[in-house]
mmCIF file of C-alpha atoms in Angstrom:
data_model
loop_
_atom_site.group_PDB
_atom_site.id
_atom_site.type_symbol
_atom_site.label_atom_id
_atom_site.label_comp_id
_atom_site.label_asym_id
_atom_site.label_seq_id
_atom_site.Cartn_x
_atom_site.Cartn_y
_atom_site.Cartn_z
ATOM 1 C CA MET G 1 -26.437 60.215 -62.401
ATOM 2 C CA GLY G 2 -29.046 60.215 -59.646
ATOM 3 C CA GLU G 3 -31.981 57.936 -59.031
ATOM 4 C CA LEU G 4 -35.114 58.442 -61.212
ATOM 5 C CA ILE G 5 -38.395 58.778 -59.199
ATOM 6 C CA PRO G 6 -41.968 59.858 -59.972
ATOM 7 C CA LEU G 7 -42.658 63.502 -59.140
ATOM 8 C CA PHE G 8 -45.792 65.074 -57.634
ATOM 9 C CA PRO G 9 -45.695 68.940 -57.412
ATOM 10 C CA LEU G 10 -47.747 70.461 -54.640
ATOM 11 C CA GLY G 11 -48.317 73.970 -53.287
ATOM 12 C CA SER G 12 -46.437 73.251 -50.033
ATOM 13 C CA PRO G 13 -43.504 71.010 -49.131
ATOM 14 C CA LEU G 14 -43.898 67.624 -47.372
ATOM 15 C CA PHE G 15 -41.811 66.764 -44.367
ATOM 16 C CA PRO G 16 -40.461 63.340 -43.136
ATOM 17 C CA GLY G 17 -42.885 61.586 -40.795
ATOM 18 C CA VAL G 18 -45.835 63.850 -41.772
ATOM 19 C CA VAL G 19 -49.064 62.196 -42.946
ATOM 20 C CA LEU G 20 -50.266 63.557 -46.351
ATOM 21 C CA PRO G 21 -53.715 62.381 -47.572
ATOM 22 C CA LEU G 22 -54.455 63.133 -51.292
ATOM 23 C CA GLN G 23 -57.444 63.053 -53.552
ATOM 24 C CA ILE G 24 -56.204 61.914 -56.960
ATOM 25 C CA PHE G 25 -58.341 62.902 -59.934
ATOM 26 C CA GLU G 26 -56.065 64.143 -62.738
ATOM 27 C CA PRO G 27 -55.398 61.478 -65.383
ATOM 28 C CA ARG G 28 -51.613 61.584 -65.254
ATOM 29 C CA TYR G 29 -51.577 61.176 -61.490
ATOM 30 C CA ARG G 30 -54.167 58.420 -61.668
ATOM 31 C CA ARG G 31 -51.645 56.668 -63.911
ATOM 32 C CA LEU G 32 -48.902 57.414 -61.351
ATOM 33 C CA VAL G 33 -50.885 55.709 -58.548
ATOM 34 C CA SER G 34 -51.851 52.816 -60.818
ATOM 35 C CA ASP G 35 -48.181 52.269 -61.655
ATOM 36 C CA LEU G 36 -47.299 52.202 -57.941
ATOM 37 C CA VAL G 37 -50.108 49.800 -57.097
ATOM 38 C CA ASP G 38 -49.026 47.486 -59.926
ATOM 39 C CA ARG G 39 -45.413 47.504 -58.870
ATOM 40 C CA PRO G 40 -44.443 43.933 -57.900
ATOM 41 C CA ASP G 41 -43.251 43.258 -54.349
ATOM 42 C CA GLY G 42 -39.538 43.773 -54.099
ATOM 43 C CA ALA G 43 -39.430 46.061 -57.169
ATOM 44 C CA GLY G 44 -38.809 49.199 -55.065
ATOM 45 C CA PRO G 45 -40.861 51.308 -52.689
ATOM 46 C CA ARG G 46 -44.374 52.459 -53.565
ATOM 47 C CA SER G 47 -43.445 56.118 -53.249
ATOM 48 C CA PHE G 48 -43.080 59.272 -55.182
ATOM 49 C CA GLY G 49 -41.370 62.579 -54.694
ATOM 50 C CA VAL G 50 -43.230 65.653 -53.495
ATOM 51 C CA VAL G 51 -41.832 69.032 -54.354
ATOM 52 C CA ALA G 52 -43.229 72.460 -53.721
ATOM 53 C CA ILE G 53 -44.201 74.782 -56.551
ATOM 54 C CA ARG G 54 -42.678 78.214 -56.340
ATOM 55 C CA GLN G 55 -45.284 80.770 -55.217
ATOM 56 C CA GLY G 56 -47.253 82.193 -58.117
ATOM 57 C CA TRP G 57 -45.789 79.857 -60.675
ATOM 58 C CA GLU G 58 -47.458 77.024 -62.559
ATOM 59 C CA VAL G 59 -45.438 74.023 -63.685
ATOM 60 C CA GLU G 60 -47.191 73.831 -67.090
ATOM 61 C CA ARG G 61 -46.390 77.417 -68.001
ATOM 62 C CA VAL G 62 -42.680 77.481 -67.284
ATOM 63 C CA SER G 63 -39.785 75.070 -67.341
ATOM 64 C CA PRO G 64 -40.441 72.551 -64.508
ATOM 65 C CA ALA G 65 -36.950 72.949 -63.170
ATOM 66 C CA GLU G 66 -37.572 76.631 -62.731
ATOM 67 C CA ALA G 67 -41.121 76.212 -61.381
ATOM 68 C CA LEU G 68 -40.143 73.799 -58.564
ATOM 69 C CA PHE G 69 -38.058 74.220 -55.407
ATOM 70 C CA ASP G 70 -35.003 71.988 -55.539
ATOM 71 C CA VAL G 71 -35.420 70.097 -52.264
ATOM 72 C CA GLY G 72 -38.292 67.738 -51.788
ATOM 73 C CA CYS G 73 -39.427 64.658 -49.760
ATOM 74 C CA THR G 74 -40.651 61.264 -50.852
ATOM 75 C CA ALA G 75 -44.227 60.196 -49.967
ATOM 76 C CA VAL G 76 -44.638 56.511 -49.218
ATOM 77 C CA VAL G 77 -48.120 55.186 -50.076
ATOM 78 C CA ARG G 78 -49.724 53.552 -47.016
ATOM 79 C CA ALA G 79 -53.356 53.180 -48.267
ATOM 80 C CA VAL G 80 -55.144 53.355 -51.565
ATOM 81 C CA THR G 81 -58.942 53.619 -52.001
ATOM 82 C CA PRO G 82 -60.231 53.522 -55.578
ATOM 83 C CA GLN G 83 -63.167 55.876 -56.343
ATOM 84 C CA ALA G 84 -66.140 55.351 -58.535
ATOM 85 C CA ASP G 85 -64.942 58.024 -60.985
ATOM 86 C CA GLY G 86 -61.647 56.265 -61.549
ATOM 87 C CA GLY G 87 -59.687 58.439 -59.202
ATOM 88 C CA TYR G 88 -58.121 57.478 -55.852
ATOM 89 C CA ARG G 89 -58.020 58.587 -52.298
ATOM 90 C CA ILE G 90 -54.555 57.799 -50.888
ATOM 91 C CA VAL G 91 -52.706 58.218 -47.626
ATOM 92 C CA THR G 92 -49.026 58.785 -47.706
ATOM 93 C CA VAL G 93 -46.299 59.485 -45.116
ATOM 94 C CA GLY G 94 -43.217 61.709 -45.748
ATOM 95 C CA ALA G 95 -39.977 59.694 -45.762
ATOM 96 C CA ASP G 96 -36.626 60.793 -47.338
ATOM 97 C CA ARG G 97 -35.397 64.172 -48.410
ATOM 98 C CA PHE G 98 -33.829 64.675 -51.800
ATOM 99 C CA ARG G 99 -32.386 67.287 -54.069
ATOM 100 C CA LEU G 100 -33.575 67.739 -57.707
ATOM 101 C CA LEU G 101 -30.808 67.237 -60.267
ATOM 102 C CA ASP G 102 -33.051 67.229 -63.271
ATOM 103 C CA VAL G 103 -36.784 67.007 -64.256
ATOM 104 C CA VAL G 104 -37.875 64.592 -66.928
ATOM 105 C CA VAL G 105 -40.951 65.405 -69.018
ATOM 106 C CA GLY G 106 -42.335 62.705 -71.308
ATOM 107 C CA ASP G 107 -45.440 61.116 -72.868
ATOM 108 C CA ASP G 108 -44.968 57.726 -71.254
ATOM 109 C CA PRO G 109 -45.300 57.879 -68.357
ATOM 110 C CA PRO G 110 -47.325 61.125 -68.633
ATOM 111 C CA TYR G 111 -46.382 62.381 -65.179
ATOM 112 C CA LEU G 112 -43.145 64.176 -64.264
ATOM 113 C CA GLN G 113 -40.061 62.257 -63.121
ATOM 114 C CA ALA G 114 -37.000 63.594 -61.466
ATOM 115 C CA GLU G 115 -33.384 62.564 -61.245
ATOM 116 C CA VAL G 116 -32.530 63.097 -57.549
ATOM 117 C CA GLU G 117 -29.763 62.807 -55.004
ATOM 118 C CA TRP G 118 -30.596 61.793 -51.521
ATOM 119 C CA LEU G 119 -29.944 64.140 -48.575
ATOM 120 C CA GLY G 120 -28.834 62.720 -45.290
ATOM 121 C CA GLU G 121 -29.385 64.052 -41.794
ATOM 122 C CA GLU G 122 -26.465 65.583 -39.953
ATOM 123 C CA GLU G 123 -27.434 64.295 -36.463
ATOM 124 C CA ALA G 124 -24.076 62.748 -35.589
ATOM 125 C CA ALA G 125 -22.013 65.549 -37.080
ATOM 126 C CA GLU G 126 -24.000 68.272 -35.378
ATOM 127 C CA GLU G 127 -23.751 66.564 -32.032
ATOM 128 C CA ALA G 128 -19.994 66.142 -32.373
ATOM 129 C CA ALA G 129 -19.631 69.812 -33.206
ATOM 130 C CA GLY G 130 -22.103 71.133 -30.647
ATOM 131 C CA ASN G 131 -20.855 73.661 -28.058
ATOM 132 C CA ALA G 132 -17.152 72.592 -28.201
ATOM 133 C CA ASP G 133 -15.786 75.941 -26.964
ATOM 134 C CA GLY G 134 -13.567 75.490 -23.903
ATOM 135 C CA LEU G 135 -13.353 71.748 -24.135
ATOM 136 C CA THR G 136 -10.094 69.961 -24.507
ATOM 137 C CA GLU G 137 -9.237 67.699 -27.370
ATOM 138 C CA GLY G 138 -10.103 64.114 -26.585
ATOM 139 C CA ALA G 139 -13.003 64.889 -24.266
ATOM 140 C CA ASP G 140 -15.450 63.105 -26.512
ATOM 141 C CA GLU G 141 -17.801 61.861 -23.839
ATOM 142 C CA VAL G 142 -18.027 65.300 -22.211
ATOM 143 C CA LEU G 143 -18.479 66.949 -25.610
ATOM 144 C CA SER G 144 -21.270 64.591 -26.539
ATOM 145 C CA SER G 145 -23.036 65.112 -23.218
ATOM 146 C CA VAL G 146 -22.858 68.898 -23.502
ATOM 147 C CA ALA G 147 -24.160 68.732 -27.102
ATOM 148 C CA ARG G 148 -27.080 66.504 -26.163
ATOM 149 C CA GLY G 149 -27.949 68.719 -23.174
ATOM 150 C CA SER G 150 -28.022 71.897 -25.235
ATOM 151 C CA LEU G 151 -30.221 70.126 -27.852
ATOM 152 C CA GLY G 152 -32.573 69.127 -25.039
ATOM 153 C CA LEU G 153 -32.869 72.716 -23.963
ATOM 154 C CA LEU G 154 -33.613 73.814 -27.555
ATOM 155 C CA VAL G 155 -36.258 71.073 -27.796
ATOM 156 C CA ARG G 156 -37.991 72.317 -24.662
ATOM 157 C CA SER G 157 -37.824 75.902 -25.855
ATOM 158 C CA VAL G 158 -39.307 75.139 -29.201
ATOM 159 C CA SER G 159 -42.043 72.884 -27.663
ATOM 160 C CA ASP G 160 -43.017 75.748 -25.337
ATOM 161 C CA LEU G 161 -43.028 78.352 -28.103
ATOM 162 C CA PHE G 162 -45.078 76.136 -30.377
ATOM 163 C CA ALA G 163 -47.615 75.400 -27.625
ATOM 164 C CA ARG G 164 -47.977 79.148 -27.013
ATOM 165 C CA TYR G 165 -48.284 79.669 -30.725
ATOM 166 C CA VAL G 166 -51.076 77.165 -31.288
ATOM 167 C CA THR G 167 -52.888 78.575 -28.219
ATOM 168 C CA GLU G 168 -52.627 82.116 -29.627
ATOM 169 C CA VAL G 169 -53.991 80.970 -33.021
ATOM 170 C CA ALA G 170 -56.847 79.140 -31.436
ATOM 171 C CA ALA G 171 -57.674 82.015 -29.100
ATOM 172 C CA LEU G 172 -57.744 84.499 -31.985
ATOM 173 C CA ARG G 173 -60.059 82.222 -33.897
ATOM 174 C CA GLY G 174 -62.369 82.048 -30.889
ATOM 175 C CA GLY G 175 -61.661 78.483 -29.927
ATOM 176 C CA LEU G 176 -62.952 75.261 -31.539
ATOM 177 C CA ASP G 177 -66.602 74.168 -31.583
ATOM 178 C CA ALA G 178 -67.253 70.410 -31.765
ATOM 179 C CA ASP G 179 -70.699 71.165 -33.346
ATOM 180 C CA ASP G 180 -69.094 73.023 -36.215
ATOM 181 C CA GLU G 181 -68.382 70.664 -39.117
ATOM 182 C CA GLU G 182 -64.944 72.081 -40.045
ATOM 183 C CA ASP G 183 -63.883 72.253 -36.392
ATOM 184 C CA ALA G 184 -65.092 68.724 -35.783
ATOM 185 C CA GLU G 185 -62.980 67.476 -38.708
ATOM 186 C CA LEU G 186 -60.008 69.253 -37.245
ATOM 187 C CA LEU G 187 -60.496 67.733 -33.844
ATOM 188 C CA ALA G 188 -60.749 64.274 -35.359
ATOM 189 C CA ASP G 189 -57.530 64.709 -37.306
ATOM 190 C CA LEU G 190 -55.744 65.871 -34.217
ATOM 191 C CA GLY G 191 -57.012 62.801 -32.340
ATOM 192 C CA LEU G 192 -59.207 64.817 -29.933
ATOM 193 C CA ASP G 193 -62.714 63.630 -29.003
ATOM 194 C CA GLU G 194 -63.626 66.977 -27.436
ATOM 195 C CA PRO G 195 -62.362 70.492 -28.171
ATOM 196 C CA GLY G 196 -59.729 71.962 -25.905
ATOM 197 C CA ASP G 197 -60.280 75.063 -23.948
ATOM 198 C CA PRO G 198 -60.712 78.312 -25.906
ATOM 199 C CA GLY G 199 -57.000 78.991 -25.582
ATOM 200 C CA GLY G 200 -56.158 75.853 -27.622
ATOM 201 C CA ASP G 201 -54.134 73.957 -25.009
ATOM 202 C CA GLY G 202 -55.808 70.707 -26.081
ATOM 203 C CA GLU G 203 -54.822 71.137 -29.699
ATOM 204 C CA ALA G 204 -51.213 72.030 -28.762
ATOM 205 C CA ALA G 205 -50.891 69.033 -26.470
ATOM 206 C CA ALA G 206 -52.344 66.699 -29.089
ATOM 207 C CA LEU G 207 -49.800 67.851 -31.643
ATOM 208 C CA LEU G 208 -46.867 67.683 -29.262
ATOM 209 C CA ARG G 209 -47.804 64.127 -28.099
ATOM 210 C CA GLN G 210 -47.172 62.974 -31.645
ATOM 211 C CA VAL G 211 -43.423 63.508 -31.264
ATOM 212 C CA GLY G 212 -42.696 63.342 -27.516
ATOM 213 C CA ASP G 213 -39.022 64.140 -26.897
ATOM 214 C CA ASP G 214 -37.907 63.337 -30.452
ATOM 215 C CA ALA G 215 -36.009 66.444 -31.543
ATOM 216 C CA ARG G 216 -36.078 65.606 -35.267
ATOM 217 C CA GLY G 217 -39.777 64.719 -35.154
ATOM 218 C CA LEU G 218 -40.516 68.000 -33.339
ATOM 219 C CA SER G 219 -38.633 70.021 -35.895
ATOM 220 C CA TYR G 220 -40.684 68.531 -38.761
ATOM 221 C CA LEU G 221 -43.989 68.796 -36.893
ATOM 222 C CA VAL G 222 -43.439 72.563 -36.294
ATOM 223 C CA ALA G 223 -42.351 73.071 -39.883
ATOM 224 C CA SER G 224 -45.415 71.437 -41.240
ATOM 225 C CA ALA G 225 -48.065 72.650 -38.773
ATOM 226 C CA ALA G 226 -47.138 76.288 -38.207
ATOM 227 C CA LEU G 227 -48.762 78.793 -40.524
ATOM 228 C CA LEU G 228 -45.567 79.720 -42.305
ATOM 229 C CA THR G 229 -44.920 80.836 -45.907
ATOM 230 C CA THR G 230 -43.923 78.288 -48.442
ATOM 231 C CA GLU G 231 -40.477 79.895 -48.563
ATOM 232 C CA ASP G 232 -40.061 79.542 -44.773
ATOM 233 C CA ARG G 233 -41.153 75.903 -44.825
ATOM 234 C CA GLN G 234 -38.940 75.160 -47.825
ATOM 235 C CA SER G 235 -35.872 76.558 -45.994
ATOM 236 C CA LEU G 236 -36.639 74.329 -43.024
ATOM 237 C CA LEU G 237 -37.010 71.240 -45.249
ATOM 238 C CA ALA G 238 -33.633 72.040 -46.929
ATOM 239 C CA GLU G 239 -31.864 72.225 -43.528
ATOM 240 C CA SER G 240 -30.037 68.957 -42.834
ATOM 241 C CA ALA G 241 -29.207 69.500 -39.133
ATOM 242 C CA THR G 242 -31.993 69.147 -36.513
ATOM 243 C CA ARG G 243 -30.259 71.618 -34.197
ATOM 244 C CA ARG G 244 -30.112 74.328 -36.847
ATOM 245 C CA ARG G 245 -33.655 73.544 -37.970
ATOM 246 C CA LEU G 246 -34.956 73.953 -34.388
ATOM 247 C CA ALA G 247 -32.972 77.151 -33.873
ATOM 248 C CA ALA G 248 -34.521 78.586 -37.048
ATOM 249 C CA GLU G 249 -38.005 77.584 -35.810
ATOM 250 C CA SER G 250 -37.415 79.263 -32.486
ATOM 251 C CA ARG G 251 -36.791 82.483 -34.359
ATOM 252 C CA LEU G 252 -39.745 81.991 -36.693
ATOM 253 C CA LEU G 253 -42.153 81.172 -33.846
ATOM 254 C CA ARG G 254 -41.130 84.285 -31.893
ATOM 255 C CA ARG G 255 -41.679 86.319 -35.054
ATOM 256 C CA GLU G 256 -45.088 84.799 -35.604
ATOM 257 C CA LEU G 257 -46.136 85.233 -31.971
ATOM 258 C CA THR G 258 -45.206 88.908 -32.151
ATOM 259 C CA LEU G 259 -47.249 89.308 -35.396
ATOM 260 C CA LEU G 260 -50.263 87.505 -33.892
ATOM 261 C CA ARG G 261 -50.297 89.761 -30.823
ATOM 262 C CA GLU G 262 -49.648 92.953 -32.725
ATOM 263 C CA LEU G 263 -52.113 92.350 -35.625
ATOM 264 C CA GLY G 264 -54.684 90.369 -33.643
ATOM 265 C CA ALA G 265 -55.458 88.208 -36.634
ATOM 266 C CA VAL G 266 -54.631 84.704 -37.906
ATOM 267 C CA PRO G 267 -52.922 84.725 -41.316
ATOM 268 C CA VAL G 268 -54.762 81.604 -42.550
ATOM 269 C CA PRO G 269 -57.518 79.390 -41.059
ATOM 270 C CA LEU G 270 -56.606 76.992 -38.233
ATOM 271 C CA GLN G 271 -57.740 74.116 -40.456
ATOM 272 C CA GLN G 272 -54.222 74.230 -41.939
ATOM 273 C CA PHE G 273 -53.065 72.373 -38.813
ATOM 274 C CA ALA G 274 -55.137 69.392 -39.870
ATOM 275 C CA GLY G 275 -53.526 68.890 -43.304
ATOM 276 C CA PRO G 276 -56.782 68.608 -45.355
ATOM 277 C CA LEU G 277 -57.021 66.584 -48.549
ATOM 278 C CA THR G 278 -54.885 68.356 -51.148
ATOM 279 C CA PRO G 279 -56.213 68.628 -54.760
ATOM 280 C CA ASN G 280 -53.712 67.685 -57.466
#
């Protein structure tokens, strides 16, 4: 038996460390937020599981277990603002990854719940296994050093590719205009007082400053911010090793850069980078 947690299906997966603001208006999810707010201190985290809905499917029309991807991420509630209409505006942050074992549908509570198993990160294991070819048994310190070094190279490569990618997207869109309402909202969300140059270097730098040299943080930033399909994002969320996640993102960013240059068009608006309020 796994742990039972509230479940919140969305159109795209959530990643650890990523901020997710939500506008809650549907009655069953109002109840979910109310239950979390009323939870006594020490009675467990004020969080719920976010899982992505398979493209083109609606949870209400098919079995929830079939309609949802099987790997999700918990959203920890950081702020709750009640609205005059009885709804809520909330701010959450992605925390722990999990795998769905079963989905529970009931009348009380009216929202979905899920039995889950928690997924750990493979940081130590992947470092120990990294680039061992040619090293003698017992050379643990050397092995660890080589592994960390190769991970560092991968981090720098993905950072560079992501910066180029953001720049290409911004350039194709014609840059950002601080006088445009949508662009101004994007700049605020990225922590920029003024727009970057038309190539988008300012936006890329702002995004990358959020993670610094943190390999795991970078991998989740790229997964959440790049304009990828739900399936691509889901595969990145399901990957437990930072090294393999970054390697996959390197391939995906090279693919996307090639498409941007050949097609000369952005697949979706740049506002996706800002993570707008998501209707439920």
